[in-house]
GROMACS .gro file of C-alpha atoms in nm:
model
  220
    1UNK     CA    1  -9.742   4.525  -1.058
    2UNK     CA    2  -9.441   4.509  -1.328
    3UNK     CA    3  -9.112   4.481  -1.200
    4UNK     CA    4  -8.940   4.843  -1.177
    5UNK     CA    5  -8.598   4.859  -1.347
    6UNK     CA    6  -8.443   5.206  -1.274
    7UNK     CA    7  -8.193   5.279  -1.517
    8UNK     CA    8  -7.990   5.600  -1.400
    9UNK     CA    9  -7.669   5.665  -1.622
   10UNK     CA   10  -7.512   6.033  -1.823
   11UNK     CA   11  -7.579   6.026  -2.153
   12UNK     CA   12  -7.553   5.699  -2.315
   13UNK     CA   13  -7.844   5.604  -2.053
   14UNK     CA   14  -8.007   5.922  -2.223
   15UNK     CA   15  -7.892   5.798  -2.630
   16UNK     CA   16  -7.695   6.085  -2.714
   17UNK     CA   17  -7.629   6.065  -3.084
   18UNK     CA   18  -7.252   6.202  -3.178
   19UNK     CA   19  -7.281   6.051  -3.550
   20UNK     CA   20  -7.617   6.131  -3.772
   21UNK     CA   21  -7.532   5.885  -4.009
   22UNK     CA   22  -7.576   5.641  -3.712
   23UNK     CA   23  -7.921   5.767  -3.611
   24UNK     CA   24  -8.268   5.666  -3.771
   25UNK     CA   25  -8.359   6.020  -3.732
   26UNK     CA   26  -8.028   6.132  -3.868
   27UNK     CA   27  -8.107   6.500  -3.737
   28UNK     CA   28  -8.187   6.428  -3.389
   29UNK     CA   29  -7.863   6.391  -3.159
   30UNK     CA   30  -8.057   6.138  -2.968
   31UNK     CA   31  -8.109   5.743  -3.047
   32UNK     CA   32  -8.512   5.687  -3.056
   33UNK     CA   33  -8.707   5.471  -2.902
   34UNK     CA   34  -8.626   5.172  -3.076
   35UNK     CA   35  -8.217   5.215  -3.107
   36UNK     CA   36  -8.149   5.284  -2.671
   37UNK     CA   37  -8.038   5.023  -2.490
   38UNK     CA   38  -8.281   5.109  -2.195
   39UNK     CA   39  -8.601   5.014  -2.468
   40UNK     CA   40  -8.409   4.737  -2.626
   41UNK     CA   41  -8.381   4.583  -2.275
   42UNK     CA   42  -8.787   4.621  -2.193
   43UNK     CA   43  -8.839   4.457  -2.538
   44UNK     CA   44  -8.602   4.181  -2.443
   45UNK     CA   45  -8.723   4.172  -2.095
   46UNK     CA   46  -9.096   4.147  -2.197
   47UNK     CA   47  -9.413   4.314  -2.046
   48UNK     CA   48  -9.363   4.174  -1.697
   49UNK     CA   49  -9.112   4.440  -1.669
   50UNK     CA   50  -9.110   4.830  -1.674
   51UNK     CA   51  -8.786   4.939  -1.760
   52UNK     CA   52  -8.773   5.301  -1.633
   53UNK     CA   53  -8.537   5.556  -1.824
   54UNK     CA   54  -8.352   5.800  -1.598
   55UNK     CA   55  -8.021   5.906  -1.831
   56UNK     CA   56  -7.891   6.290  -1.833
   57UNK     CA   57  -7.595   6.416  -2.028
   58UNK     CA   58  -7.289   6.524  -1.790
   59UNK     CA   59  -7.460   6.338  -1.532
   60UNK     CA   60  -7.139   6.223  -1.279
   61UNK     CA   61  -7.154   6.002  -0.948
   62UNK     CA   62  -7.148   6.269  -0.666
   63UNK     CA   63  -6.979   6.547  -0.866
   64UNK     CA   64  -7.104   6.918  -0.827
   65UNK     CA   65  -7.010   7.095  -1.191
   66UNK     CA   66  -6.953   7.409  -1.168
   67UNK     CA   67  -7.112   7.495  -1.541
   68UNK     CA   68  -7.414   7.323  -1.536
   69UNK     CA   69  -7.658   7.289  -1.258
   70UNK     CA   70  -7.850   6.949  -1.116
   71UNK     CA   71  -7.604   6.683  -1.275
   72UNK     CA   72  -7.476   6.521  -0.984
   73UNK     CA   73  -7.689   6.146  -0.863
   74UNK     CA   74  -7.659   6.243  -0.516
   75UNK     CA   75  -7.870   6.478  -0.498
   76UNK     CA   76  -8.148   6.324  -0.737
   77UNK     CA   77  -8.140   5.960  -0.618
   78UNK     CA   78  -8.355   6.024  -0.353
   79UNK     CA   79  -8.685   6.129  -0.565
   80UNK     CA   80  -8.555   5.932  -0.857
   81UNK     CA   81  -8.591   5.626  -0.624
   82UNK     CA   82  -8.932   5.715  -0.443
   83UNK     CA   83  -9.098   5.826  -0.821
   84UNK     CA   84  -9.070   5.515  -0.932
   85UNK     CA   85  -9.173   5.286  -0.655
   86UNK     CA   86  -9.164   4.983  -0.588
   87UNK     CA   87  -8.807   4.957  -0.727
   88UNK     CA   88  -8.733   4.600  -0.840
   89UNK     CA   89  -8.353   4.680  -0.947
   90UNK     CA   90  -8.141   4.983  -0.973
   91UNK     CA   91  -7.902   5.008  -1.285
   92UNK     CA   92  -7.626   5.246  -1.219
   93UNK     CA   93  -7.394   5.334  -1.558
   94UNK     CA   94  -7.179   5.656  -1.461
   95UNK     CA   95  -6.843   5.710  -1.424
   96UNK     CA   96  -6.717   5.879  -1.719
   97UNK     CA   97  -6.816   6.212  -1.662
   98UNK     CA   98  -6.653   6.207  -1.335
   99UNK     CA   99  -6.332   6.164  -1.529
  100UNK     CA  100  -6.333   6.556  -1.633
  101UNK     CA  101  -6.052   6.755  -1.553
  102UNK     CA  102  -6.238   7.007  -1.379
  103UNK     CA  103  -6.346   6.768  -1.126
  104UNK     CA  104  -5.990   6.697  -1.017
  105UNK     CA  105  -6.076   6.343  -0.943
  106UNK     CA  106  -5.872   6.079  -0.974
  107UNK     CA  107  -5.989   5.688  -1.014
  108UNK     CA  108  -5.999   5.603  -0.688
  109UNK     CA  109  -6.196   5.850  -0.594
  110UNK     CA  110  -6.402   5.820  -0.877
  111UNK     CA  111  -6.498   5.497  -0.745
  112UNK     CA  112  -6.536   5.619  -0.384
  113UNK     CA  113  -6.821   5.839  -0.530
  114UNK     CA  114  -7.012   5.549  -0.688
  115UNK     CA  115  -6.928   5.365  -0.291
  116UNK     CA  116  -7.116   5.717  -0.140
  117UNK     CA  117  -7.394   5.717  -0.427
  118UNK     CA  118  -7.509   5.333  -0.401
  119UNK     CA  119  -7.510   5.377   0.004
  120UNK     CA  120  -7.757   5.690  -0.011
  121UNK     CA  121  -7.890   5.451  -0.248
  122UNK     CA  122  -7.941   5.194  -0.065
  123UNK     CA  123  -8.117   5.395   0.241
  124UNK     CA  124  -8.437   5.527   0.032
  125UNK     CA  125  -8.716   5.346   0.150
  126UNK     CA  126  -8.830   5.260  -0.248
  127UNK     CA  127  -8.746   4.886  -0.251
  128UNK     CA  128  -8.968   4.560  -0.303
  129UNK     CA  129  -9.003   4.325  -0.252
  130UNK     CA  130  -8.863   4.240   0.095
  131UNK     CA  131  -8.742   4.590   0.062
  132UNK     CA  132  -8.394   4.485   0.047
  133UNK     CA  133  -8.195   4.692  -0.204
  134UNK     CA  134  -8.128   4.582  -0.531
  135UNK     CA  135  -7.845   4.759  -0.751
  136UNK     CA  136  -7.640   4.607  -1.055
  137UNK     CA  137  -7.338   4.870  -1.091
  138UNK     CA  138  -7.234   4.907  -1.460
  139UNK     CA  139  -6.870   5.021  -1.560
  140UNK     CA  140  -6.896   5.224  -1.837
  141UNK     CA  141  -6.653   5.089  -2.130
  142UNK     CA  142  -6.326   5.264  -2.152
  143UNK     CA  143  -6.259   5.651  -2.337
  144UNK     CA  144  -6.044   5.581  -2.629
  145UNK     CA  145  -5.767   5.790  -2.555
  146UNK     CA  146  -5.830   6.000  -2.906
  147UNK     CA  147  -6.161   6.178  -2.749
  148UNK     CA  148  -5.876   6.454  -2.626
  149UNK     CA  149  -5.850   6.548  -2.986
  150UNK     CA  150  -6.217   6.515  -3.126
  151UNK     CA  151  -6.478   6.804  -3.106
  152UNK     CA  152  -6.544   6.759  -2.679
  153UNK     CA  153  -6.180   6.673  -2.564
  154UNK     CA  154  -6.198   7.041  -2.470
  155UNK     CA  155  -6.418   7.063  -2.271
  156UNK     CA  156  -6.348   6.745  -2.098
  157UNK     CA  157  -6.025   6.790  -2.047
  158UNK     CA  158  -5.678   6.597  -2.023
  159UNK     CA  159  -5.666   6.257  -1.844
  160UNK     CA  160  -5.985   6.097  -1.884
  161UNK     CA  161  -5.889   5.801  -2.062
  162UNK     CA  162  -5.615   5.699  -1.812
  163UNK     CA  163  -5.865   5.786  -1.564
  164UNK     CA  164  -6.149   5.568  -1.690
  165UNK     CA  165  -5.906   5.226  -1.805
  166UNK     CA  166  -5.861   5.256  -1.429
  167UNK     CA  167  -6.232   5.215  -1.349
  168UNK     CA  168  -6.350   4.865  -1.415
  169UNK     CA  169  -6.190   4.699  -1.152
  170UNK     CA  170  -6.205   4.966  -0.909
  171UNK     CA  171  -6.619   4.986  -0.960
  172UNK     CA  172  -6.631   4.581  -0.940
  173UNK     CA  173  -6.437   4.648  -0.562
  174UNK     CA  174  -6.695   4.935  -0.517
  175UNK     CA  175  -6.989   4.721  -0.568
  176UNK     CA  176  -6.829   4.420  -0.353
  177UNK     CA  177  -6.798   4.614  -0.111
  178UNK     CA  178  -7.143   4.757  -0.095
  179UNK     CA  179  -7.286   4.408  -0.167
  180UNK     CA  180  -7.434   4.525  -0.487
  181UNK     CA  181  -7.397   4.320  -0.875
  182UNK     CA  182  -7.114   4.458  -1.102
  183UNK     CA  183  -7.123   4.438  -1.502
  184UNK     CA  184  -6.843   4.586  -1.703
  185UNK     CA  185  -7.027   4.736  -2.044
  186UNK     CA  186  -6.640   4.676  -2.178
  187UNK     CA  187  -6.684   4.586  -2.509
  188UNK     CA  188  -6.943   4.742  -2.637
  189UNK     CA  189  -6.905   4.981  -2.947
  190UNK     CA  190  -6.837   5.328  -2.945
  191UNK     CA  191  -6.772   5.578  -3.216
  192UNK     CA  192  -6.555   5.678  -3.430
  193UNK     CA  193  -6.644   6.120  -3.371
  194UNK     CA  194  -6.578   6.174  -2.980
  195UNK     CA  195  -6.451   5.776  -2.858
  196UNK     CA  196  -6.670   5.833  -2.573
  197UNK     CA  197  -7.038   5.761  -2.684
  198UNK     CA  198  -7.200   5.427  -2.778
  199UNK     CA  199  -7.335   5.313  -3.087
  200UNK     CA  200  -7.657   5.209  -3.232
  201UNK     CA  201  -7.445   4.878  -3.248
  202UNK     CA  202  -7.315   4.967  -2.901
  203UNK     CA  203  -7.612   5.013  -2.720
  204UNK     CA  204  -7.750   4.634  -2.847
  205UNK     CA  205  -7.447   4.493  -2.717
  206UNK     CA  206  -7.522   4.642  -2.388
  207UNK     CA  207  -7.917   4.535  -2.426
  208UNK     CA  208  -7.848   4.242  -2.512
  209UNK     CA  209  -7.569   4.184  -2.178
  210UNK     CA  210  -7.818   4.330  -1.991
  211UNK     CA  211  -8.134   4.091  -2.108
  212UNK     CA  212  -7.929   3.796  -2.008
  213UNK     CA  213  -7.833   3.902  -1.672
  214UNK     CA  214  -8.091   4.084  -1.519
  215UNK     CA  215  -8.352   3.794  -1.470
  216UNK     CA  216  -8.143   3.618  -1.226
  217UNK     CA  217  -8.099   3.958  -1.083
  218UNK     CA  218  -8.483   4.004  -0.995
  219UNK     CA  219  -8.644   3.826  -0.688
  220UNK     CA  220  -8.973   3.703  -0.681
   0.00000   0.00000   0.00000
C-alpha cells in the first residue's frame, strides 16, 4: 500500500488557469497534469506515494455560499476522508475564499473555521497507520490587494486582502492548537490578471516546499 496524501484546497489545489499565455494548453483555464503542484509533488515524492487530488474552485473552510451549492469542506471531509483510505497525511490549502464579502467573516473567524474543519477532520475513522491523524495546514499566500480591481474583485468583494495578510499567523495558532503541521505557501508566485491565483511558476514553488517537507511528515 502507497502512502495516501489527501490534498483538499479551492482552486489552486484544482489549477485554475487565470492567464492562457501561462498554460501549456493555452485554451484550457486549468494547469495539466504536468504544471499542478499536487502532480509535481507525486513526481517529487516518487511511486511510494499516491498523492490524491481533491481541489474545487470557491471551495471555503466551513462556509455555506449562498450562489453555489456543495463548496463548503465540512460537509465533504467526511467521504473525502473515508474514499481514500488509509489516509497517510491530510493537506489542507483554503482560506481565501472564506475572505469573500458575502461571507461576512472576518480573520479570526476565518481561522476558527479551519480550527472546526481539521477537528471533524480529525474524528473520521480514515487514518493509518496507528490511526492517529495526520494534517499539514497550508496558509494560502496573501491576495494582492489589486484583485478588487481585476475581472473577479466583483464578485469577491471588498476586504479580502486585509482579510487574508491577517491569515498566516492566525492558521499557524489554528494548527497549534489542534496539534496539526502548519506551512505558509507565502511566497509563492501569483499572477499578474486577478492577484489571487498561482502560477505555473507558483505552483513549483509550492511542489517543491511541499517535496521537502512532507517526508518527515509521514510515519512509518
Amino acid at each position: 500500500m502507497k502512502k495516501h496524501i489527501v490534498c483538499l484546497g479551492d482552486s489552486n489545489t484544482h489549477g485554475y488557469c487565470a492567464d492562457p499565455s501561462d498554460c501549456a494548453d493555452g485554451a484550457l483555464q486549468r494547469f495539466n497534469e504536468d504544471e499542478r503542484w499536487t502532480r509535481r509533488l507525486q513526481a517529487a515524492l516518487g511511486e511510494d506515494y499516491l498523492v490524491l487530488e481533491e481541489g474545487l474552485s470557491g471551495r471555503t473552510t466551513v462556509f455555506r455560499d449562498p450562489l453555489y451549492e456543495g463548496l463548503a469542506a465540512i460537509d465533504y471531509i467526511h467521504p473525502c476522508l473515508k474514499s481514500h483510505e488509509p489516509v497517510a497525511l491530510l493537506i489542507i490549502m483554503l482560506g481565501t475564499n472564506d475572505t469573500k464579502e458575502r461571507f461576512s467573516a472576518n480573520a479570526h473567524c476565518i481561522a476558527l473555521g479551519m480550527e472546526r474543519l481539521v477537528k471533524k477532520a480529525k474524528a473520521v475513522d480514515c487514518w493509518g497507520p496507528g490511526g492517529t491523524p495526520n494534517i499539514l495546514v497550508v496558509c494560502p499566500p496573501v491576495i494582492d490587494p489589486r484583485m478588487e480591481q481585476s475581472p473577479v474583485g466583483g464578485t469577491m468583494g471588498v476586504g479580502c486582502a486585509e482579510k487574508s495578510r491577517l491569515l498566516p499567523p492566525l492558521l499557524e495558532n489554528s494548527a497549534r492548537l489542534t496539534l496539526c503541521h502548519f506551512l505558509s505557501a507565502e511566497g509563492c508566485e501569483f499572477n499578474q490578471v486577478d492577484y489571487m491565483h498561482l502560477t505555473r511558476k507558483g505552483h513549483a514553488q509550492l511542489a517543491a516546499l511541499l517535496a521537502e517537507a512532507v517526508p518527515g511528515l509521514i510515519r512509518g
